[in-house]
C-alpha positions as MATLAB code, in Angstrom:
seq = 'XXXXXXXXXXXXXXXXXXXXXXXXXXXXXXXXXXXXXXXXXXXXXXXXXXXXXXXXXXXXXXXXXXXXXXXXXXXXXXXXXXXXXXXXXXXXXXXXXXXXXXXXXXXXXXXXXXXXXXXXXXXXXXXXXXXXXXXXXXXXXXXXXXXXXXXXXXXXXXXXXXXXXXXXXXXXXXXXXXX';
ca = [
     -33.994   16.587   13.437;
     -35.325   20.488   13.350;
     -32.270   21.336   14.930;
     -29.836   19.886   12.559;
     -31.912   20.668    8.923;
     -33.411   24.242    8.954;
     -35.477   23.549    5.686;
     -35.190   20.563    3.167;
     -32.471   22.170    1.497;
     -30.622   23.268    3.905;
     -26.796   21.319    3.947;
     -25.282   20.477    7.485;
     -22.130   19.452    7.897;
     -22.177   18.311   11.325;
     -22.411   14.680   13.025;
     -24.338   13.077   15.836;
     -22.626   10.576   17.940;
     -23.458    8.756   20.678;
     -24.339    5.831   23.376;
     -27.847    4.613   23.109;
     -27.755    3.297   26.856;
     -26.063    6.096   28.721;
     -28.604    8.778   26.294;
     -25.564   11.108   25.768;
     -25.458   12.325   22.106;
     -23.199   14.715   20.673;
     -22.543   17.391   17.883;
     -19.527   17.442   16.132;
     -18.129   19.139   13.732;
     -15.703   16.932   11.002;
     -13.524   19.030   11.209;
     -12.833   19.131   14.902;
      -9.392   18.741   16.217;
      -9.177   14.248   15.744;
      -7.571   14.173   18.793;
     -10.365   15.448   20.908;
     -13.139   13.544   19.023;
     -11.052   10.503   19.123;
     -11.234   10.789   22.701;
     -14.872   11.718   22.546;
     -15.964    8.364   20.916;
     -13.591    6.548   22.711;
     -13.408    7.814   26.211;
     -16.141   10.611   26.636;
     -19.291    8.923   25.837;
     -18.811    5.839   27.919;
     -18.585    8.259   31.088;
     -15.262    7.513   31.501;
     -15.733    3.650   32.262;
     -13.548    2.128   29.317;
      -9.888    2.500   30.957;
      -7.016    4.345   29.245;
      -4.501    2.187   28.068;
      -1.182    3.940   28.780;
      -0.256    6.816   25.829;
       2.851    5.637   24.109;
       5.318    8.185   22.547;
       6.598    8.379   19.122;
      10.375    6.735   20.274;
       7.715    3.667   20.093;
       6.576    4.173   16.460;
       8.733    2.481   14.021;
      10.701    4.781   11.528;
       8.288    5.450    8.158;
      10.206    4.209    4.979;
      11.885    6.523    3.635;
       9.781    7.794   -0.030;
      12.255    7.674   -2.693;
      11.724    8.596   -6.013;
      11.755    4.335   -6.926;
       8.969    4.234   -4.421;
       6.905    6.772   -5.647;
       7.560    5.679   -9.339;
       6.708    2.046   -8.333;
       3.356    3.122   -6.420;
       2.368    5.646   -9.267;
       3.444    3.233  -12.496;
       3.804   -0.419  -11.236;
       2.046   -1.091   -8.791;
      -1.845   -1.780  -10.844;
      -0.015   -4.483  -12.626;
       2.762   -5.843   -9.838;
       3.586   -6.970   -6.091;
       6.955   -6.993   -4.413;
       6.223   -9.973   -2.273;
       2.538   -9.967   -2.585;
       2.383  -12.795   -4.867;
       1.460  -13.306   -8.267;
      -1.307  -11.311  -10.050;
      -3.469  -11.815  -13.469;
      -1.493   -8.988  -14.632;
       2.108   -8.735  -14.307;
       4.649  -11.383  -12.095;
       5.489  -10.697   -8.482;
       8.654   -8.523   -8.988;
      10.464   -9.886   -5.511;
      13.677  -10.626   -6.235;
      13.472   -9.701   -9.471;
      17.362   -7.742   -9.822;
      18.746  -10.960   -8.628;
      16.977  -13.123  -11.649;
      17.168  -10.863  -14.500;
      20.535   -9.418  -15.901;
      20.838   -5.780  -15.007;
      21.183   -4.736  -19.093;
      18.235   -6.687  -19.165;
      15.979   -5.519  -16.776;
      16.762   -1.525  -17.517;
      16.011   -2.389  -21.186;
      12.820   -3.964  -20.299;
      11.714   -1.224  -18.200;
      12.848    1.049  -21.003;
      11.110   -0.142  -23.981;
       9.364   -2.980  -23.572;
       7.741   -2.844  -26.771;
      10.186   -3.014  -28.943;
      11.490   -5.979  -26.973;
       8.663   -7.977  -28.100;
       8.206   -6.786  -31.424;
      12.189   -8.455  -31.381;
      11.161  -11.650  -29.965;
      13.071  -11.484  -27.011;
      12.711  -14.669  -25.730;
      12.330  -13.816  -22.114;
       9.826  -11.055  -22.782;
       8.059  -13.567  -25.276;
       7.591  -15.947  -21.980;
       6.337  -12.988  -19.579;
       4.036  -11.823  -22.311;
       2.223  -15.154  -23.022;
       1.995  -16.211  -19.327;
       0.123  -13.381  -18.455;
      -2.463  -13.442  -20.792;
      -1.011  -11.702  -23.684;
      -0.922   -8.300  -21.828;
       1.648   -6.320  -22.740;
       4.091   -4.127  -20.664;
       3.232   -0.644  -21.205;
       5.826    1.378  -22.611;
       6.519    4.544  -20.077;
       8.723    6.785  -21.556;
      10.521    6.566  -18.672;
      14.141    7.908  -18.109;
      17.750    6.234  -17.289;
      17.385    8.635  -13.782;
      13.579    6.868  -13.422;
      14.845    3.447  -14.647;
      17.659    3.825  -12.272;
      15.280    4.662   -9.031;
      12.524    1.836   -9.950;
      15.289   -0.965  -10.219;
      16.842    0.665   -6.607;
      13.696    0.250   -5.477;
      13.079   -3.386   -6.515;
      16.427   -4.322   -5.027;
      16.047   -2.679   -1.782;
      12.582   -3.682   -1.449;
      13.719   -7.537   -2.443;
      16.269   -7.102    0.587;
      14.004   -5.935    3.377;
      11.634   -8.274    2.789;
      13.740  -11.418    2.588;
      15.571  -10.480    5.407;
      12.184  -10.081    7.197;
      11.310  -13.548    6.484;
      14.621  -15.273    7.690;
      13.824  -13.511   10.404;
      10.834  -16.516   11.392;
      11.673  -20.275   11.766;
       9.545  -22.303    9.764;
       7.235  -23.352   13.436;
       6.558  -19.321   13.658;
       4.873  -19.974   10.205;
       1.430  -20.589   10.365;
       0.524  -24.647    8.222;
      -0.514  -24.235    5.045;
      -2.900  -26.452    3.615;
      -2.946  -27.557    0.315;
      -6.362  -28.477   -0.103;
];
């Protein structure tokens, strides 16, 4: 311990791992290359005995989604209250499929001002309100450009993951019980 804390106060920023049966313990720094300490904890300290499985390339990785503004809005301003295909929440309704269900004029004007749709009795917005336990849509100021992007983003979102799921037969599915 001497050699890692100088004096009580003394901060250290450095780790210790290591294999209690083979005895070999290291010091690392965090911010060593993660490459090399990957390979440390996996390969290194078990002398080499855990095989390699073969290094695959990035033509194996799967393209990342592209980050669109709708994405980014969605993650930064919907997402604490809604799912697209995660299922219902206590806050706000699963919002798969959602620019197939709900006119377009709608939908932008519910994004929009949401508020003001309530204080009008919009019956649909009346519904959404009092099934989800009287919690109000937040207005977000948000702009026709932002409005635009989000609803994009629903659609396309809707789309990939329905056409994931028709992808599987109903015996890939695992049985659900309804217990």
């Amino acid at each position: 311990m001497e050699e890692i804390q100088n004096e009580d106060r003394d901060h250290n920023l450095t780790f210790i791992v290591g294999n209690d049966r083979s005895g070999k313990w290291i010091k690392r720094s965090p911010y060593d290359n993660p490459k090399m300490l990957a390979n440390l904890i996996g390969y290194d300290l078990f002398d080499g005995k855990i095989p390699r499985k073969e290094a695959k390339g990035y033509a194996t990785v799967p393209d990342a989604p592209d980050f669109t503004k709708g994405h980014y809005l969605f993650k930064t301003r919907c997402e604490s209250c809604h799912t697209i295909g995660g299922g219902e929440t206590r806050l706000g309704p699963d919002l798969l499929g959602v620019t197939e269900r709900r006119d377009r004029v709608w939908l932008e004007r519910w994004i929009k001002e949401p508020d003001k749709m309530l204080e009008e009795g919009d019956p649909t917005a009346t519904e959404l309100f009092l099934r989800y336990q009287k919690i109000a849509m937040p207005n977000l100021r948000l702009e026709k450009e932002e409005i635009d992007a989000l609803i994009e983003h629903m659609r396309l979102e809707s789309s990939r993951i329905s056409s994931d799921f028709a992808k599987y037969s109903e015996s890939d599915l695992p049985p659900v019980s309804l217990e």
